[in-house]
Steps between C-alpha positions, in 0.01 A plus 500: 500500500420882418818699499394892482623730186639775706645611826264540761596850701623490857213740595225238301682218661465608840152591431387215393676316830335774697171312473627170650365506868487268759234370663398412891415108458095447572591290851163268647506532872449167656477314871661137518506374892516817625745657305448776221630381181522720175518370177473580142148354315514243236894389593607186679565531835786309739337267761738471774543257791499601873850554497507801194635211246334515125313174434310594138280708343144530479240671264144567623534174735715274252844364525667681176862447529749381731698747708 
């Protein structure tokens, strides 16, 4: 593991934290049975049953994991 040779300033410290930004999640807008459903690409989603209770996962179709 590195381990730096000197003190890093306060001023360069906060600096270099400066540049960590966050960033609005890319969000895929789609319609399942009427209903507008948002959801992030290339994740697994929850498939639900009538009554709002999680039943598993699925990936592009596919049963992935259970819930």
């Amino acid at each position: 593991m590195p381990v730096p040779k000197r003190k890093m300033s306060r001023a360069n410290t906060r600096a270099r934290r400066s540049q960590w930004k966050a960033q609005v999640p890319a969000l895929v807008k789609t319609v399942e049975n009427g209903r507008t459903v948002y959801s992030l690409p290339h994740r697994a989603k929850v498939v639900e049953d009538s009554v709002g209770t999680p039943l598993f996962f699925e990936y592009k179709g596919r049963k992935v994991a259970d819930a």
